[in-house]
PDB file of C-alpha atoms in Angstrom:
ATOM      1  CA  GLN G   1      54.570 130.891  18.117  1.00  0.00           C
ATOM      2  CA  VAL G   2      52.671 133.601  20.550  1.00  0.00           C
ATOM      3  CA  GLN G   3      49.068 134.121  20.672  1.00  0.00           C
ATOM      4  CA  LEU G   4      47.001 137.542  22.000  1.00  0.00           C
ATOM      5  CA  VAL G   5      43.894 137.564  23.003  1.00  0.00           C
ATOM      6  CA  GLU G   6      42.421 141.293  23.442  1.00  0.00           C
ATOM      7  CA  SER G   7      39.559 142.513  25.708  1.00  0.00           C
ATOM      8  CA  GLY G   8      38.335 145.520  27.261  1.00  0.00           C
ATOM      9  CA  GLY G   9      36.523 147.245  24.240  1.00  0.00           C
ATOM     10  CA  GLY G  10      32.966 148.633  24.602  1.00  0.00           C
ATOM     11  CA  LEU G  11      30.868 151.730  24.051  1.00  0.00           C
ATOM     12  CA  VAL G  12      32.088 154.601  25.805  1.00  0.00           C
ATOM     13  CA  GLN G  13      30.717 158.303  26.034  1.00  0.00           C
ATOM     14  CA  PRO G  14      32.989 161.200  25.089  1.00  0.00           C
ATOM     15  CA  GLY G  15      34.964 161.864  27.439  1.00  0.00           C
ATOM     16  CA  GLY G  16      35.239 158.413  29.370  1.00  0.00           C
ATOM     17  CA  SER G  17      37.966 155.632  29.634  1.00  0.00           C
ATOM     18  CA  LEU G  18      38.583 152.451  29.088  1.00  0.00           C
ATOM     19  CA  ARG G  19      41.287 150.051  29.378  1.00  0.00           C
ATOM     20  CA  LEU G  20      42.166 147.505  27.074  1.00  0.00           C
ATOM     21  CA  SER G  21      44.105 144.504  27.567  1.00  0.00           C
ATOM     22  CA  CYS G  22      46.063 141.724  25.914  1.00  0.00           C
ATOM     23  CA  ALA G  23      46.802 138.308  27.293  1.00  0.00           C
ATOM     24  CA  ALA G  24      49.961 136.723  25.993  1.00  0.00           C
ATOM     25  CA  SER G  25      50.533 132.971  25.627  1.00  0.00           C
ATOM     26  CA  GLY G  26      53.342 130.840  23.781  1.00  0.00           C
ATOM     27  CA  ARG G  27      56.598 131.514  23.355  1.00  0.00           C
ATOM     28  CA  THR G  28      58.892 133.956  26.135  1.00  0.00           C
ATOM     29  CA  PHE G  29      56.404 136.987  26.439  1.00  0.00           C
ATOM     30  CA  SER G  30      59.075 139.257  28.132  1.00  0.00           C
ATOM     31  CA  GLY G  31      61.246 138.752  25.417  1.00  0.00           C
ATOM     32  CA  PHE G  32      58.891 140.705  23.007  1.00  0.00           C
ATOM     33  CA  ALA G  33      58.184 144.465  21.810  1.00  0.00           C
ATOM     34  CA  MET G  34      54.454 144.535  22.466  1.00  0.00           C
ATOM     35  CA  ALA G  35      51.870 147.544  20.706  1.00  0.00           C
ATOM     36  CA  TRP G  36      48.530 148.199  20.192  1.00  0.00           C
ATOM     37  CA  PHE G  37      47.710 149.435  16.389  1.00  0.00           C
ATOM     38  CA  ARG G  38      43.882 150.399  15.337  1.00  0.00           C
ATOM     39  CA  GLN G  39      41.578 150.105  12.099  1.00  0.00           C
ATOM     40  CA  ALA G  40      38.844 152.585  11.935  1.00  0.00           C
ATOM     41  CA  PRO G  41      36.488 151.609   8.975  1.00  0.00           C
ATOM     42  CA  GLY G  42      37.485 152.175   5.283  1.00  0.00           C
ATOM     43  CA  LYS G  43      41.192 153.877   6.855  1.00  0.00           C
ATOM     44  CA  GLU G  44      45.133 151.749   7.276  1.00  0.00           C
ATOM     45  CA  ARG G  45      45.814 149.795  10.590  1.00  0.00           C
ATOM     46  CA  ALA G  46      47.438 152.447  12.259  1.00  0.00           C
ATOM     47  CA  PHE G  47      50.110 152.717  15.051  1.00  0.00           C
ATOM     48  CA  VAL G  48      48.790 153.741  18.227  1.00  0.00           C
ATOM     49  CA  ALA G  49      51.653 153.104  21.090  1.00  0.00           C
ATOM     50  CA  THR G  50      54.427 150.811  21.937  1.00  0.00           C
ATOM     51  CA  ILE G  51      56.687 149.402  24.565  1.00  0.00           C
ATOM     52  CA  THR G  52      59.927 147.576  25.316  1.00  0.00           C
ATOM     53  CA  ALA G  53      60.303 144.172  26.236  1.00  0.00           C
ATOM     54  CA  SER G  54      61.095 145.433  29.686  1.00  0.00           C
ATOM     55  CA  GLY G  55      58.570 147.978  29.977  1.00  0.00           C
ATOM     56  CA  GLY G  56      61.026 150.603  30.173  1.00  0.00           C
ATOM     57  CA  THR G  57      60.558 152.634  27.544  1.00  0.00           C
ATOM     58  CA  THR G  58      57.162 153.917  25.515  1.00  0.00           C
ATOM     59  CA  TYR G  59      56.329 155.620  22.314  1.00  0.00           C
ATOM     60  CA  TYR G  60      52.473 157.080  21.735  1.00  0.00           C
ATOM     61  CA  ALA G  61      51.507 158.662  18.250  1.00  0.00           C
ATOM     62  CA  ASP G  62      50.946 161.899  18.523  1.00  0.00           C
ATOM     63  CA  PRO G  63      46.828 161.561  18.339  1.00  0.00           C
ATOM     64  CA  VAL G  64      47.224 159.451  21.970  1.00  0.00           C
ATOM     65  CA  LYS G  65      49.775 160.995  23.543  1.00  0.00           C
ATOM     66  CA  GLY G  66      48.897 162.046  26.968  1.00  0.00           C
ATOM     67  CA  ARG G  67      45.463 160.254  26.613  1.00  0.00           C
ATOM     68  CA  PHE G  68      47.046 156.641  26.220  1.00  0.00           C
ATOM     69  CA  THR G  69      49.039 154.520  28.326  1.00  0.00           C
ATOM     70  CA  ILE G  70      51.030 151.409  27.756  1.00  0.00           C
ATOM     71  CA  SER G  71      51.933 149.314  30.253  1.00  0.00           C
ATOM     72  CA  ARG G  72      52.533 145.687  30.635  1.00  0.00           C
ATOM     73  CA  ASP G  73      53.369 143.379  33.357  1.00  0.00           C
ATOM     74  CA  ASN G  74      55.852 140.433  32.269  1.00  0.00           C
ATOM     75  CA  ALA G  75      54.521 138.487  35.271  1.00  0.00           C
ATOM     76  CA  LYS G  76      51.237 137.949  34.326  1.00  0.00           C
ATOM     77  CA  ASN G  77      51.978 138.408  30.218  1.00  0.00           C
ATOM     78  CA  MET G  78      49.882 140.942  29.883  1.00  0.00           C
ATOM     79  CA  VAL G  79      49.763 144.368  28.116  1.00  0.00           C
ATOM     80  CA  TYR G  80      47.471 147.367  28.950  1.00  0.00           C
ATOM     81  CA  LEU G  81      46.330 150.127  27.190  1.00  0.00           C
ATOM     82  CA  GLN G  82      44.900 152.837  29.637  1.00  0.00           C
ATOM     83  CA  MET G  83      42.572 154.969  27.388  1.00  0.00           C
ATOM     84  CA  ASN G  84      41.026 158.357  28.873  1.00  0.00           C
ATOM     85  CA  SER G  85      39.278 161.399  27.406  1.00  0.00           C
ATOM     86  CA  LEU G  86      38.006 159.654  24.521  1.00  0.00           C
ATOM     87  CA  LYS G  87      37.150 161.397  21.014  1.00  0.00           C
ATOM     88  CA  PRO G  88      34.817 160.037  18.910  1.00  0.00           C
ATOM     89  CA  GLU G  89      37.887 159.598  16.266  1.00  0.00           C
ATOM     90  CA  ASP G  90      39.543 156.808  18.444  1.00  0.00           C
ATOM     91  CA  THR G  91      36.572 154.871  17.556  1.00  0.00           C
ATOM     92  CA  ALA G  92      38.550 151.648  15.737  1.00  0.00           C
ATOM     93  CA  VAL G  93      39.015 148.403  16.326  1.00  0.00           C
ATOM     94  CA  TYR G  94      42.394 147.896  18.502  1.00  0.00           C
ATOM     95  CA  TYR G  95      44.793 145.196  17.872  1.00  0.00           C
ATOM     96  CA  CYS G  96      47.996 143.870  20.302  1.00  0.00           C
ATOM     97  CA  ALA G  97      50.897 143.075  18.143  1.00  0.00           C
ATOM     98  CA  ALA G  98      54.215 141.549  19.298  1.00  0.00           C
ATOM     99  CA  LYS G  99      57.647 141.615  17.633  1.00  0.00           C
ATOM    100  CA  GLY G 100      60.849 140.193  18.940  1.00  0.00           C
ATOM    101  CA  GLY G 101      63.912 142.894  19.175  1.00  0.00           C
ATOM    102  CA  ASN G 102      63.398 147.021  19.184  1.00  0.00           C
ATOM    103  CA  THR G 103      59.752 148.181  19.192  1.00  0.00           C
ATOM    104  CA  ALA G 104      58.948 149.609  15.837  1.00  0.00           C
ATOM    105  CA  THR G 105      55.897 151.690  14.748  1.00  0.00           C
ATOM    106  CA  MET G 106      55.026 150.247  11.294  1.00  0.00           C
ATOM    107  CA  PRO G 107      52.671 147.361  11.242  1.00  0.00           C
ATOM    108  CA  GLN G 108      54.381 144.842   8.863  1.00  0.00           C
ATOM    109  CA  MET G 109      56.874 144.668  11.461  1.00  0.00           C
ATOM    110  CA  TYR G 110      55.145 143.076  13.832  1.00  0.00           C
ATOM    111  CA  ASP G 111      54.722 138.635  14.065  1.00  0.00           C
ATOM    112  CA  TYR G 112      51.877 138.037  15.997  1.00  0.00           C
ATOM    113  CA  TRP G 113      48.671 139.134  16.186  1.00  0.00           C
ATOM    114  CA  GLY G 114      45.141 139.217  18.153  1.00  0.00           C
ATOM    115  CA  GLN G 115      41.996 139.345  16.891  1.00  0.00           C
ATOM    116  CA  GLY G 116      41.015 142.990  17.221  1.00  0.00           C
ATOM    117  CA  THR G 117      38.715 144.291  20.089  1.00  0.00           C
ATOM    118  CA  GLN G 118      35.993 147.038  19.351  1.00  0.00           C
ATOM    119  CA  VAL G 119      36.218 150.475  20.941  1.00  0.00           C
ATOM    120  CA  THR G 120      33.241 152.703  20.130  1.00  0.00           C
ATOM    121  CA  VAL G 121      33.444 156.263  21.172  1.00  0.00           C
ATOM    122  CA  SER G 122      30.070 157.944  20.883  1.00  0.00           C
ATOM    123  CA  SER G 123      27.136 159.911  22.750  1.00  0.00           C
TER     124      SER G 123
END
């Protein structure tokens, strides 16, 4: 089992920045690929970014490329999502997820999920 707890969400103005954090506990964190997903009201959960277990490779959804950065610190069992140049369409609940093996972009491939943190981008 892996327990995931997100934090760092909040209200920010368009063009602003936020950094989301995901704290992991339980099984060996460094063996898991990690990802961030988001879900806006009335929409399906959507892939945002993923990072390999070693942290050596990352992959982003097109809407966030160049604005968001995923990173991890295996010594601290943490994953981060730095979000810059935020837009109103980034408003959603953001979820941290973990899976064994390779990364993936489909939510059904992930085994463990956090409870989510709300991000609202509005003036």
